[in-house]
Short mmCIF file of N, CA and C in Angstrom, two decimals:
data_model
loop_
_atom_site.label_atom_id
_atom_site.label_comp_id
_atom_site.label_asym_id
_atom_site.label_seq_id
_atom_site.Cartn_x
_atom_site.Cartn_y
_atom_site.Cartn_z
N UNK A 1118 0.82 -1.19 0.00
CA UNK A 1118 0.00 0.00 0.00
C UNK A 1118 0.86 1.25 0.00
N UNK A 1119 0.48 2.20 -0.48
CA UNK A 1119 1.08 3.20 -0.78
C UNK A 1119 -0.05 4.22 0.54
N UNK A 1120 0.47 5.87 0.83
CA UNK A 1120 -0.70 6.23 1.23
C UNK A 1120 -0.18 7.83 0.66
N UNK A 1121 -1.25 8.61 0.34
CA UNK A 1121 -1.08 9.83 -0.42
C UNK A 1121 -2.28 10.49 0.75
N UNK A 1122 -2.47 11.79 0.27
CA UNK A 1122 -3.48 12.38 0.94
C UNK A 1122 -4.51 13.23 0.09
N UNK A 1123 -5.79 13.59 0.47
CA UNK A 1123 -6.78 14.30 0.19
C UNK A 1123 -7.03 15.31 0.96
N UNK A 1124 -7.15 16.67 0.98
CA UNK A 1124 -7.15 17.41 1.35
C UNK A 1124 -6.38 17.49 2.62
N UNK A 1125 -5.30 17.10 2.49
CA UNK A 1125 -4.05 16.82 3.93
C UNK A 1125 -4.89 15.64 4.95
N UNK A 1126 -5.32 14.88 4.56
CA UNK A 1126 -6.08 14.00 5.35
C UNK A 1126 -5.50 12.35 4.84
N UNK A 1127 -4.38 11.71 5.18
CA UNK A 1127 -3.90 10.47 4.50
C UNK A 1127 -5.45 9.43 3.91
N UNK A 1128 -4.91 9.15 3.23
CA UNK A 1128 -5.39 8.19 2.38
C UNK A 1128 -4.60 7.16 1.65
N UNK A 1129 -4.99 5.73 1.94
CA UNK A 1129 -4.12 4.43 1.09
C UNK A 1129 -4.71 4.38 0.05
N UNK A 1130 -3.61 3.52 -0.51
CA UNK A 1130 -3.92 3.14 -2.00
C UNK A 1130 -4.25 1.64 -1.76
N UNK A 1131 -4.69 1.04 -2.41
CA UNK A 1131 -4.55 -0.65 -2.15
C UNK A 1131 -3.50 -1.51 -2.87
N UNK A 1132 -1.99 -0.74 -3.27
CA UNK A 1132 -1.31 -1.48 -3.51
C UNK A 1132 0.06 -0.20 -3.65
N UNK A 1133 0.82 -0.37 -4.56
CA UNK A 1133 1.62 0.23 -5.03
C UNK A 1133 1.97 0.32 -7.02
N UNK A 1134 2.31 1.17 -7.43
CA UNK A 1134 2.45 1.19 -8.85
C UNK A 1134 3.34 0.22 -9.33
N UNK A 1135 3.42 0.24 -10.44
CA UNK A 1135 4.98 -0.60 -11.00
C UNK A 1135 5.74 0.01 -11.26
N UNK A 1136 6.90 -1.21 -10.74
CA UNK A 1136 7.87 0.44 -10.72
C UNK A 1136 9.27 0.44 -11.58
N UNK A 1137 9.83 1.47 -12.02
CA UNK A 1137 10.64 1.57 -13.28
C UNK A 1137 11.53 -0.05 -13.30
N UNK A 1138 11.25 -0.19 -14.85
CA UNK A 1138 12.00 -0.90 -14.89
C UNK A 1138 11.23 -2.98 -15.48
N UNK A 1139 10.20 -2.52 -14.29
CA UNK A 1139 9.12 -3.23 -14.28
C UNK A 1139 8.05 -3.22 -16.28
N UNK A 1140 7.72 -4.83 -16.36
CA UNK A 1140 6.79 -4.40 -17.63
C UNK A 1140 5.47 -3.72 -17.11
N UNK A 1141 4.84 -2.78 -17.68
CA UNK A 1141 3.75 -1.92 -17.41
C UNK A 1141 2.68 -3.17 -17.36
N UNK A 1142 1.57 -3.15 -16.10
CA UNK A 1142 0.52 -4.35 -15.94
C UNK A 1142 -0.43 -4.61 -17.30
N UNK A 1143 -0.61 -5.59 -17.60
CA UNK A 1143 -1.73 -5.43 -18.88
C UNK A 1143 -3.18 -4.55 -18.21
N UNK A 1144 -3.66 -4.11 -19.33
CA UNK A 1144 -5.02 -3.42 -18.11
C UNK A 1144 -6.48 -3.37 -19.78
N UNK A 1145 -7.24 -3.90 -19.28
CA UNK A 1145 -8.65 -3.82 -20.13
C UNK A 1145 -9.70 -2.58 -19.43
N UNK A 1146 -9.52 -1.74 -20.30
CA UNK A 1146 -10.46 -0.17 -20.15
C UNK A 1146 -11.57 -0.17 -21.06
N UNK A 1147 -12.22 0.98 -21.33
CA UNK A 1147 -13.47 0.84 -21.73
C UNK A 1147 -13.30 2.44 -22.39
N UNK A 1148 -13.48 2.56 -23.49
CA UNK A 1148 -12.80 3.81 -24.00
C UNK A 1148 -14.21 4.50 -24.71
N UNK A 1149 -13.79 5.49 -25.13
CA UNK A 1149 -15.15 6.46 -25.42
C UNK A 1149 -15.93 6.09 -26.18
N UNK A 1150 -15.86 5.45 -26.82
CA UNK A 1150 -16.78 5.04 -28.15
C UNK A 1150 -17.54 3.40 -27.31
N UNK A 1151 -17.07 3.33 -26.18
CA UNK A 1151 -17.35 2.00 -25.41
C UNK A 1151 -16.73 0.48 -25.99
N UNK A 1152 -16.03 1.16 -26.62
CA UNK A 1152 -14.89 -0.05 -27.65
C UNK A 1152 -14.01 -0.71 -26.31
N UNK A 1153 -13.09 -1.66 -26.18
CA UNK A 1153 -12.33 -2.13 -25.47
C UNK A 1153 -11.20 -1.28 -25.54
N UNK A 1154 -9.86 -1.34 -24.95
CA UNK A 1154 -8.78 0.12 -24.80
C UNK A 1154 -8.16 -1.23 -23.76
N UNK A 1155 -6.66 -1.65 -24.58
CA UNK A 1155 -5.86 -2.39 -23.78
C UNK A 1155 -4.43 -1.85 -24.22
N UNK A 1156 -3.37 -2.36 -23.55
CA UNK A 1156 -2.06 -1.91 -24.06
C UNK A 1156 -1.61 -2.08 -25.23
N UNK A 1157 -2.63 -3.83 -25.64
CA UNK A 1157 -1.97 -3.71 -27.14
C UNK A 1157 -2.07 -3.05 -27.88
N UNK A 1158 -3.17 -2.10 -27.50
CA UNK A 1158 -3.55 -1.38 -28.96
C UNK A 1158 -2.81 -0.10 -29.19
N UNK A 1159 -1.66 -0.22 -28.37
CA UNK A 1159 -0.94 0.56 -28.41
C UNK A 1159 1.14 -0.12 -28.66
N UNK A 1160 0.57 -0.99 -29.31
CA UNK A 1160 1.87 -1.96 -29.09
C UNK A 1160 2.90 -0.81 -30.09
N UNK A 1161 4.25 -1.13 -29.70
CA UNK A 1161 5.35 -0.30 -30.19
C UNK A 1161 4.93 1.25 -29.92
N UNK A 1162 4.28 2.16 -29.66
CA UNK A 1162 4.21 3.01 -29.26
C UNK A 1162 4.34 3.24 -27.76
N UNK A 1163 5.38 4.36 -27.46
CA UNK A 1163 5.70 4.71 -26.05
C UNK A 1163 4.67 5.49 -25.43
N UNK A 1164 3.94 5.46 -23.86
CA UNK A 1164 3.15 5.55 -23.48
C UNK A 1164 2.99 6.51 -22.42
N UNK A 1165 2.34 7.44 -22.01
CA UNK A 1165 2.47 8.40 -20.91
C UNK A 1165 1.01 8.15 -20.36
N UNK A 1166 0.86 6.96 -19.31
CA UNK A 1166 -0.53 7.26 -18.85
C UNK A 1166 -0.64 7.54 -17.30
N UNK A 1167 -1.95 8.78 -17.50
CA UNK A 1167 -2.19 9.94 -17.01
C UNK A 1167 -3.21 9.48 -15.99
N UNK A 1168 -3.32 9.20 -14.51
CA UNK A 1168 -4.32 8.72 -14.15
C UNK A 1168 -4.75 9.58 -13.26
N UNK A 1169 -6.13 9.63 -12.90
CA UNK A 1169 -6.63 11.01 -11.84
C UNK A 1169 -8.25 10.49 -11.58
N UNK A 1170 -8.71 11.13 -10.70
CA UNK A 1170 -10.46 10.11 -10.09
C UNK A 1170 -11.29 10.36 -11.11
N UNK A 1171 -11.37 12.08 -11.51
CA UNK A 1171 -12.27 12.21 -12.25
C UNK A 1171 -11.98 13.48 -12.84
N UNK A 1172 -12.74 13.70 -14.21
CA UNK A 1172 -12.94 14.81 -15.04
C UNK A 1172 -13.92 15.82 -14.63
N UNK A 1173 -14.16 15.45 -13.64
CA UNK A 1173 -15.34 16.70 -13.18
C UNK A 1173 -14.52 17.41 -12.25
N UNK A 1174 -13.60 17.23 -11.78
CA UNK A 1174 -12.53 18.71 -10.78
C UNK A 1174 -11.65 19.33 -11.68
N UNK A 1175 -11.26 20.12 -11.16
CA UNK A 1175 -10.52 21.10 -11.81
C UNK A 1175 -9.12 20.53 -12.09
N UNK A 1176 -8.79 20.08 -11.05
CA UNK A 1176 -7.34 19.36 -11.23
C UNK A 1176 -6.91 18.90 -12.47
N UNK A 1177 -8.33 17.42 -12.26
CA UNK A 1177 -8.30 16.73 -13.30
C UNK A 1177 -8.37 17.26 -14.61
N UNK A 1178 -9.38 18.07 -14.65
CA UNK A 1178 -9.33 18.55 -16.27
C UNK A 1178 -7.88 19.37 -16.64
N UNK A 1179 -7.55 20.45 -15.81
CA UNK A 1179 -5.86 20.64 -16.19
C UNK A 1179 -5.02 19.82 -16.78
N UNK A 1180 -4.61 18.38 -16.46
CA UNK A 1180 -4.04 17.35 -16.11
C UNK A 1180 -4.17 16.79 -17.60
N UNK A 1181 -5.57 16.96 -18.16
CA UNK A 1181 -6.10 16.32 -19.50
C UNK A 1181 -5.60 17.37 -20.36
N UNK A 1182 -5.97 18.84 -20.07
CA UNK A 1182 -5.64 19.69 -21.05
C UNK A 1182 -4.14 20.03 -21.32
N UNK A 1183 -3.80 20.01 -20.02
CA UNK A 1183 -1.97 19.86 -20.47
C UNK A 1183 -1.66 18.77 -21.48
N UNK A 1184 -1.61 17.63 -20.99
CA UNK A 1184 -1.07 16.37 -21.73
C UNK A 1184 -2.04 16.64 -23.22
N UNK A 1185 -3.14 16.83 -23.37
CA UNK A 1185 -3.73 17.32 -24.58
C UNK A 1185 -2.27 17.99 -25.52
N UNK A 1186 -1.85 19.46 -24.74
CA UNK A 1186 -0.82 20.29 -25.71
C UNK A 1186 0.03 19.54 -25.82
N UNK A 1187 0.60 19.08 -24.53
CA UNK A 1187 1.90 18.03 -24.91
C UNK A 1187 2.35 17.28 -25.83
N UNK A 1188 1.05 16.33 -25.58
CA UNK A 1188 0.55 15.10 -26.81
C UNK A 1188 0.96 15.43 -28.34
N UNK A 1189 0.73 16.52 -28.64
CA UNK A 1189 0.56 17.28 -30.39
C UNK A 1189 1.91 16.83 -30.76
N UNK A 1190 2.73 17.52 -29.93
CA UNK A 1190 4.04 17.52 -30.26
C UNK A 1190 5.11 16.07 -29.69
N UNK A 1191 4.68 15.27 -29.31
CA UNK A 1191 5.73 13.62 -28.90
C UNK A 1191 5.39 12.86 -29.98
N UNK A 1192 6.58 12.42 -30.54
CA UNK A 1192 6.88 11.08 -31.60
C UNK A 1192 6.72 10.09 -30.93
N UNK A 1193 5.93 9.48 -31.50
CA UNK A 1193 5.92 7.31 -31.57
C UNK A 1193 5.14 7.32 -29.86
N UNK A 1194 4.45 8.40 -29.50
CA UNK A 1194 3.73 8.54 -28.17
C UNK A 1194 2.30 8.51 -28.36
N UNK A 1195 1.68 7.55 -27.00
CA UNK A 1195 0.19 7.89 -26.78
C UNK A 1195 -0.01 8.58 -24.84
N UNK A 1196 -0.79 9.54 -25.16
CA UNK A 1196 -0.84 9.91 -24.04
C UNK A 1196 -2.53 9.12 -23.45
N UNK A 1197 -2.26 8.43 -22.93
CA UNK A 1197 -3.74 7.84 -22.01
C UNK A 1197 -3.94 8.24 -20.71
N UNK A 1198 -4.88 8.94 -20.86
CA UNK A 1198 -5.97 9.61 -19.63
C UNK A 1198 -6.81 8.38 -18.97
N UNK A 1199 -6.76 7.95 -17.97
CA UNK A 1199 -7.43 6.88 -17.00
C UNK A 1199 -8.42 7.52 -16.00
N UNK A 1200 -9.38 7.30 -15.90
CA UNK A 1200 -10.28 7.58 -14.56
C UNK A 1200 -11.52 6.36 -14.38
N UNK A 1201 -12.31 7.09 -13.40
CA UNK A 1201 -13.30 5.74 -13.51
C UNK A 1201 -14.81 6.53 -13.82
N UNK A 1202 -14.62 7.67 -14.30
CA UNK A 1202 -15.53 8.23 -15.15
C UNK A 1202 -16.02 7.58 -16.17
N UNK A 1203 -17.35 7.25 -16.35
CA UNK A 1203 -18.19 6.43 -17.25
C UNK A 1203 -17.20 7.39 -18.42
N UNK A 1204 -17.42 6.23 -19.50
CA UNK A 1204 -16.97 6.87 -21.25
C UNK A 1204 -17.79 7.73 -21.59
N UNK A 1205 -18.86 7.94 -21.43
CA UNK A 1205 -19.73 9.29 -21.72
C UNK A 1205 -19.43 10.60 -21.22
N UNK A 1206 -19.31 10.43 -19.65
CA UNK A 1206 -19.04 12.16 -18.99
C UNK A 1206 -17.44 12.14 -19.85
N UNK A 1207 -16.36 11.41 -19.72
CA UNK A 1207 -14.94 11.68 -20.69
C UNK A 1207 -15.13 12.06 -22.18
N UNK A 1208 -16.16 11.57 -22.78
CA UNK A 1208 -16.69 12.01 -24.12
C UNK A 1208 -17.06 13.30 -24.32
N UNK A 1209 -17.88 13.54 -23.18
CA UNK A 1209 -18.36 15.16 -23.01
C UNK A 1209 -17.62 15.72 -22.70
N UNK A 1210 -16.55 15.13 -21.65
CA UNK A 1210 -15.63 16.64 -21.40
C UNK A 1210 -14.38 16.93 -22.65
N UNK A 1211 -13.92 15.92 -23.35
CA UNK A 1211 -12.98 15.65 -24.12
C UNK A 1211 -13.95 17.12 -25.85
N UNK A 1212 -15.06 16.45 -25.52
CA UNK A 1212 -15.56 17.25 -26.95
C UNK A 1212 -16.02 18.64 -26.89
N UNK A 1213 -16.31 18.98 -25.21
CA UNK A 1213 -16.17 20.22 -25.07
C UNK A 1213 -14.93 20.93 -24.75
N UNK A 1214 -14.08 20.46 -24.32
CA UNK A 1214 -12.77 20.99 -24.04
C UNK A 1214 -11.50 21.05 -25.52
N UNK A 1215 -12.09 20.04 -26.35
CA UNK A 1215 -11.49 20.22 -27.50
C UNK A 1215 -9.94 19.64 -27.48
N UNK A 1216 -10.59 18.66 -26.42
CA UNK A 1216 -9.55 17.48 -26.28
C UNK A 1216 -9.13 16.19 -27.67
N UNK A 1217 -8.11 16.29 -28.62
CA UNK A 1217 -8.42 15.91 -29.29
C UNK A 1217 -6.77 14.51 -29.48
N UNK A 1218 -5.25 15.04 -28.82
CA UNK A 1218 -4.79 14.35 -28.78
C UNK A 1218 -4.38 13.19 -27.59
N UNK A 1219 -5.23 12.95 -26.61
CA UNK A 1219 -4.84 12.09 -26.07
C UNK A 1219 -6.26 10.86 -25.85
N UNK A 1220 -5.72 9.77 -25.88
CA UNK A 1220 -7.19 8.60 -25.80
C UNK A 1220 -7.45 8.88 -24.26
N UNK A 1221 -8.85 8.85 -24.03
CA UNK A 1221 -9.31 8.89 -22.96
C UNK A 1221 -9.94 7.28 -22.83
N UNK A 1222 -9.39 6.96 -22.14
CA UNK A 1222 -10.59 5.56 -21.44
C UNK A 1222 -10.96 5.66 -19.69
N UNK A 1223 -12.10 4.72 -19.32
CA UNK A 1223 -12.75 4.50 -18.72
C UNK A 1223 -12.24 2.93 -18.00
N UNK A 1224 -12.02 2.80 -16.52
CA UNK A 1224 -11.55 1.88 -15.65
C UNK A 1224 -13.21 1.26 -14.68
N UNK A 1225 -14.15 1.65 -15.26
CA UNK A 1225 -15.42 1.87 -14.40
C UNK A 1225 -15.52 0.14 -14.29
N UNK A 1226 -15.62 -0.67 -15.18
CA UNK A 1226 -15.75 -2.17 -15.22
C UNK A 1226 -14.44 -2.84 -15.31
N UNK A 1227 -13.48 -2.59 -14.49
CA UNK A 1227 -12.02 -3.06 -14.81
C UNK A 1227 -11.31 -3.33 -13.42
N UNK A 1228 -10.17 -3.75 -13.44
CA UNK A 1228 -9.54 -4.08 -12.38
C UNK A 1228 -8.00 -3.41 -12.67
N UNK A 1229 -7.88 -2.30 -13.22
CA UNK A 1229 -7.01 -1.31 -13.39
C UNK A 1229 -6.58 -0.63 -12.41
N UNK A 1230 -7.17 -0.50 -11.28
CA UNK A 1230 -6.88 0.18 -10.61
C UNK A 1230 -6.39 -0.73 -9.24
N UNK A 1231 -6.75 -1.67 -9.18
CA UNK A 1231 -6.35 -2.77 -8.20
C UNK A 1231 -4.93 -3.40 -8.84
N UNK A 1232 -4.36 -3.58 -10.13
CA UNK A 1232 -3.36 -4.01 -10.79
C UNK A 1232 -2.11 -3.04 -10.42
N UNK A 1233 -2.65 -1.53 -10.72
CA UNK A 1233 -1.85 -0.66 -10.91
C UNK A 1233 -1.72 0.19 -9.29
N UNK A 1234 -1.98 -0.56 -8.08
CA UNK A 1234 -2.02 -0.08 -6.91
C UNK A 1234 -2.68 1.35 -6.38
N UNK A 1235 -4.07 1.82 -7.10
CA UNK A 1235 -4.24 2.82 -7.34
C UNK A 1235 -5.62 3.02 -6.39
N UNK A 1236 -6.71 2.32 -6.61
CA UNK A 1236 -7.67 2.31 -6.14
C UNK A 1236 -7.62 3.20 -4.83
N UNK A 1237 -8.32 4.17 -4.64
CA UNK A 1237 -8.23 4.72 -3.22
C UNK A 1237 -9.30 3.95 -1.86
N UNK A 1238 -8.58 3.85 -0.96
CA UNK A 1238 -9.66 3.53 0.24
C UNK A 1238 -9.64 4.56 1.11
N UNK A 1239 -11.24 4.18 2.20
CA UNK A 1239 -10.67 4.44 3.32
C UNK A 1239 -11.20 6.21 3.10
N UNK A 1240 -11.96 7.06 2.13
CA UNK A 1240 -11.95 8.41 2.19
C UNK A 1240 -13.07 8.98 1.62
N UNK A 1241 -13.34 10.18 1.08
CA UNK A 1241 -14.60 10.44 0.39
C UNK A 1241 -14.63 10.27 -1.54
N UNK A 1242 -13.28 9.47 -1.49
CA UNK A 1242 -12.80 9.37 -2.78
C UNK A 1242 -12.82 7.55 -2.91
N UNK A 1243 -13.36 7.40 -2.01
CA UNK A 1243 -12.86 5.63 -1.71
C UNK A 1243 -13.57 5.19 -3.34
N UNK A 1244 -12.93 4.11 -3.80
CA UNK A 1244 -13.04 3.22 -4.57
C UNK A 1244 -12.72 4.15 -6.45
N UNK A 1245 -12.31 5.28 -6.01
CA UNK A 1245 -11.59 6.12 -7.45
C UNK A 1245 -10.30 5.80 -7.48
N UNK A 1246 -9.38 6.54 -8.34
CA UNK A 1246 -7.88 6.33 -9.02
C UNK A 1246 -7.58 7.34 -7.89
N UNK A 1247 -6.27 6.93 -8.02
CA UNK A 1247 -4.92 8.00 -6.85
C UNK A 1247 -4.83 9.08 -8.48
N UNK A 1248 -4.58 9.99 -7.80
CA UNK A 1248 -3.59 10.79 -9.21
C UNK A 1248 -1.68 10.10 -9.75
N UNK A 1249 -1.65 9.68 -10.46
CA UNK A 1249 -0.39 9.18 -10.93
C UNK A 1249 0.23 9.06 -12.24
N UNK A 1250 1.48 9.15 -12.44
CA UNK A 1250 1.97 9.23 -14.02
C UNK A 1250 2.50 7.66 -14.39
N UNK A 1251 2.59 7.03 -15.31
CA UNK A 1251 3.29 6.22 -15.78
C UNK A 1251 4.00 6.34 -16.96
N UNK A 1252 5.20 6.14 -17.57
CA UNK A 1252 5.60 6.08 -18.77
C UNK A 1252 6.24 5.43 -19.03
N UNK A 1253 6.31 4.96 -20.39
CA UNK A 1253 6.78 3.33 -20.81
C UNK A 1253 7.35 3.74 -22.07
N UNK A 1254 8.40 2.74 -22.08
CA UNK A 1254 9.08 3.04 -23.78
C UNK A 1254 8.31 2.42 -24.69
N UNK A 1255 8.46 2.08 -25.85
CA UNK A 1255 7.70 1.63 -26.72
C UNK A 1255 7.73 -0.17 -26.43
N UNK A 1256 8.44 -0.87 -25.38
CA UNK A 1256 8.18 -1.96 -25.33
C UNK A 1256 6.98 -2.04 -23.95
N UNK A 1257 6.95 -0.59 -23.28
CA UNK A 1257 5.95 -0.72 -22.37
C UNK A 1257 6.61 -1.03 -21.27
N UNK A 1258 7.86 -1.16 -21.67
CA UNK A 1258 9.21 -1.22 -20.11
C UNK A 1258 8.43 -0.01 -19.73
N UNK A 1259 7.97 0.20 -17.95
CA UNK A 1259 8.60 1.14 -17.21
C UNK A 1259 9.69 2.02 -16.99
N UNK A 1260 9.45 3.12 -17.65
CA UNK A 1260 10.92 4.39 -17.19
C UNK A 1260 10.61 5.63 -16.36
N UNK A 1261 9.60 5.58 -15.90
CA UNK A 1261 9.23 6.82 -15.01
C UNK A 1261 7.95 6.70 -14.29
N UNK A 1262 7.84 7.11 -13.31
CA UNK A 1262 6.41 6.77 -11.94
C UNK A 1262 6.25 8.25 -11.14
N UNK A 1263 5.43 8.76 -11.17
CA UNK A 1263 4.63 9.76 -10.17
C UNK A 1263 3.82 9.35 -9.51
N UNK A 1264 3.46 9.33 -8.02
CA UNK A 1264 2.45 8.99 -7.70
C UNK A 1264 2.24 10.34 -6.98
N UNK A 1265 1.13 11.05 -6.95
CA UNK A 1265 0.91 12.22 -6.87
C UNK A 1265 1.22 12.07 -4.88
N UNK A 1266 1.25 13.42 -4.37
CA UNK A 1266 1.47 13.19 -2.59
C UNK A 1266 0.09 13.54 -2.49
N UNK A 1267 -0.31 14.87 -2.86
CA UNK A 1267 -1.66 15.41 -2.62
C UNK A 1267 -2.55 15.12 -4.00
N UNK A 1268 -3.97 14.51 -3.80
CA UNK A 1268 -4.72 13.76 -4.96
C UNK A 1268 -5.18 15.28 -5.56
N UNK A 1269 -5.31 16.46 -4.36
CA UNK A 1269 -5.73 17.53 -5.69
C UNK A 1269 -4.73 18.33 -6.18
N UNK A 1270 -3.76 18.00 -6.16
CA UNK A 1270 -2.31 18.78 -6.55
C UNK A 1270 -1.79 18.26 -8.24
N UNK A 1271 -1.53 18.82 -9.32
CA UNK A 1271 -1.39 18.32 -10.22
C UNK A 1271 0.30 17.38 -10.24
N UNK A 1272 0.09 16.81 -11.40
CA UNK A 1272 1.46 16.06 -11.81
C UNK A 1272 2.75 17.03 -12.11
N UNK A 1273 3.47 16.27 -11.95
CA UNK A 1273 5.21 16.83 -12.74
C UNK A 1273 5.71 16.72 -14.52
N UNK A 1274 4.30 17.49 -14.56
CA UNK A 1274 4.40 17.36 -16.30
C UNK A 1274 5.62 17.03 -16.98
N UNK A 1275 6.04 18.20 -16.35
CA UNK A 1275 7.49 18.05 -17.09
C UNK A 1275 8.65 16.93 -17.05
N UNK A 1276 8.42 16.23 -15.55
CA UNK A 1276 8.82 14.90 -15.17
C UNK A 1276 8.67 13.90 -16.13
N UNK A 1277 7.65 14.16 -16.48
CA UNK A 1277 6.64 13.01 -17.00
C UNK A 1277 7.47 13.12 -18.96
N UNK A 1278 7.27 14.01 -19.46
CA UNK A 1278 7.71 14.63 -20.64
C UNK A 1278 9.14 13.81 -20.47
N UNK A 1279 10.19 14.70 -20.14
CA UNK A 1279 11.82 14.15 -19.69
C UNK A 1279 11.86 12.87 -19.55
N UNK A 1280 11.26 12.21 -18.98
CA UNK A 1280 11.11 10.73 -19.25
C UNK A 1280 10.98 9.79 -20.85
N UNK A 1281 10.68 10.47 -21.46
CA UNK A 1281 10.48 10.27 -22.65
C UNK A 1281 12.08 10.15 -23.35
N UNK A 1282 12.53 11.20 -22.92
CA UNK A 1282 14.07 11.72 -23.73
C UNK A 1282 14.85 10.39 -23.12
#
C-alpha cells in the first residue's frame, strides 16, 4: 500500500504502482466510443498514462488539457488519460474541451486500478484512481512513476515529458 493524501487528510492506495523498470501491468479499459482500450492497442508506441479520479474537478481537467498540448508535439507517443468516469461524462468533457490528442478511457468495469495499486480507500474518494503518471518506452518497459502526494495537486508534467528523452 502506498498512502497519499486528500485534502491533507492520508489516504491508502490498495497497492503500489509498477515500478521503473518493471513491464507496465496489462489493463482492459473501456474507451469512449465504449470499444475495449488495452495496451496492445498501443503496441510499439511509447506511453504516458495519465491517471486522476475524475474529469469533473478542476485538477483533473488541467491534467487532460496539459497532456492534450503536450501530446501534439511527442513522436511514436500515446498519451492515455485513465479515470473511472463512465466513457460518456470523458466524451463530453474531451468534446467540449477540445480534447483531441490524447485517448481517454474509462476503468469503471475493470480491475485497473487494483493491478496498478491505485484504487483509493478508506476516504470520500474511496473506490476512485490516486492521481499518478506512468511512462513506458515503446516496449511498455517502465521508465518513469509519479504517484501524486496530494490527490488535488497536479502532476510533474514536465517529469513526465523528460522521461520520454
Amino acid at each position: 500500500m502506498a498512502t497519499v493524501t486528500f485534502h491533507n487528510d492520508p489516504v491508502e492506495t490498495v497497492g503500489t504502482l509498477p515500478a521503473v523498470g518493471e513491464q507496465l501491468p496489462t489493463f482492459d479499459l473501456v474507451g469512449t466510443d465504449l470499444g475495449a482500450v488495452s495496451a496492445a492497442d498501443f503496441a510499439g508506441k511509447r506511453l504516458v498514462v495519465s491517471i486522476f479520479p475524475s474529469v469533473d474537478t478542476g485538477t483533473c481537467a488541467a491534467a487532460m488539457r496539459t497532456f492534450n498540448e503536450e501530446a501534439a508535439g511527442l513522436d511514436n507517443t500515446v498519451v492515455l488519460c485513465v479515470s473511472k468516469d463512465l466513457p460518456f461524462a470523458q466524451s463530453r468533457f474531451c468534446a467540449a474541451e477540445g480534447i483531441e490528442n490524447v485517448v481517454s478511457a474509462s476503468a469503471f468495469r475493470s480491475t485497473f486500478g487494483e493491478d496498478f495499486g491505485l484504487t483509493l480507500q478508506g476516504s470520500p474518494l474511496q473506490g476512485l484512481l490516486a492521481r499518478a503518471i506512468v511512462v513506458t518506452d515503446a516496449e511498455h518497459k517502465v521508465v518513469y512513476t509519479q504517484l501524486v502526494d496530494e490527490v488535488t495537486e497536479e502532476p510533474d508534467y514536465a517529469a513526465a515529458i523528460a522521461a520520454l528523452n
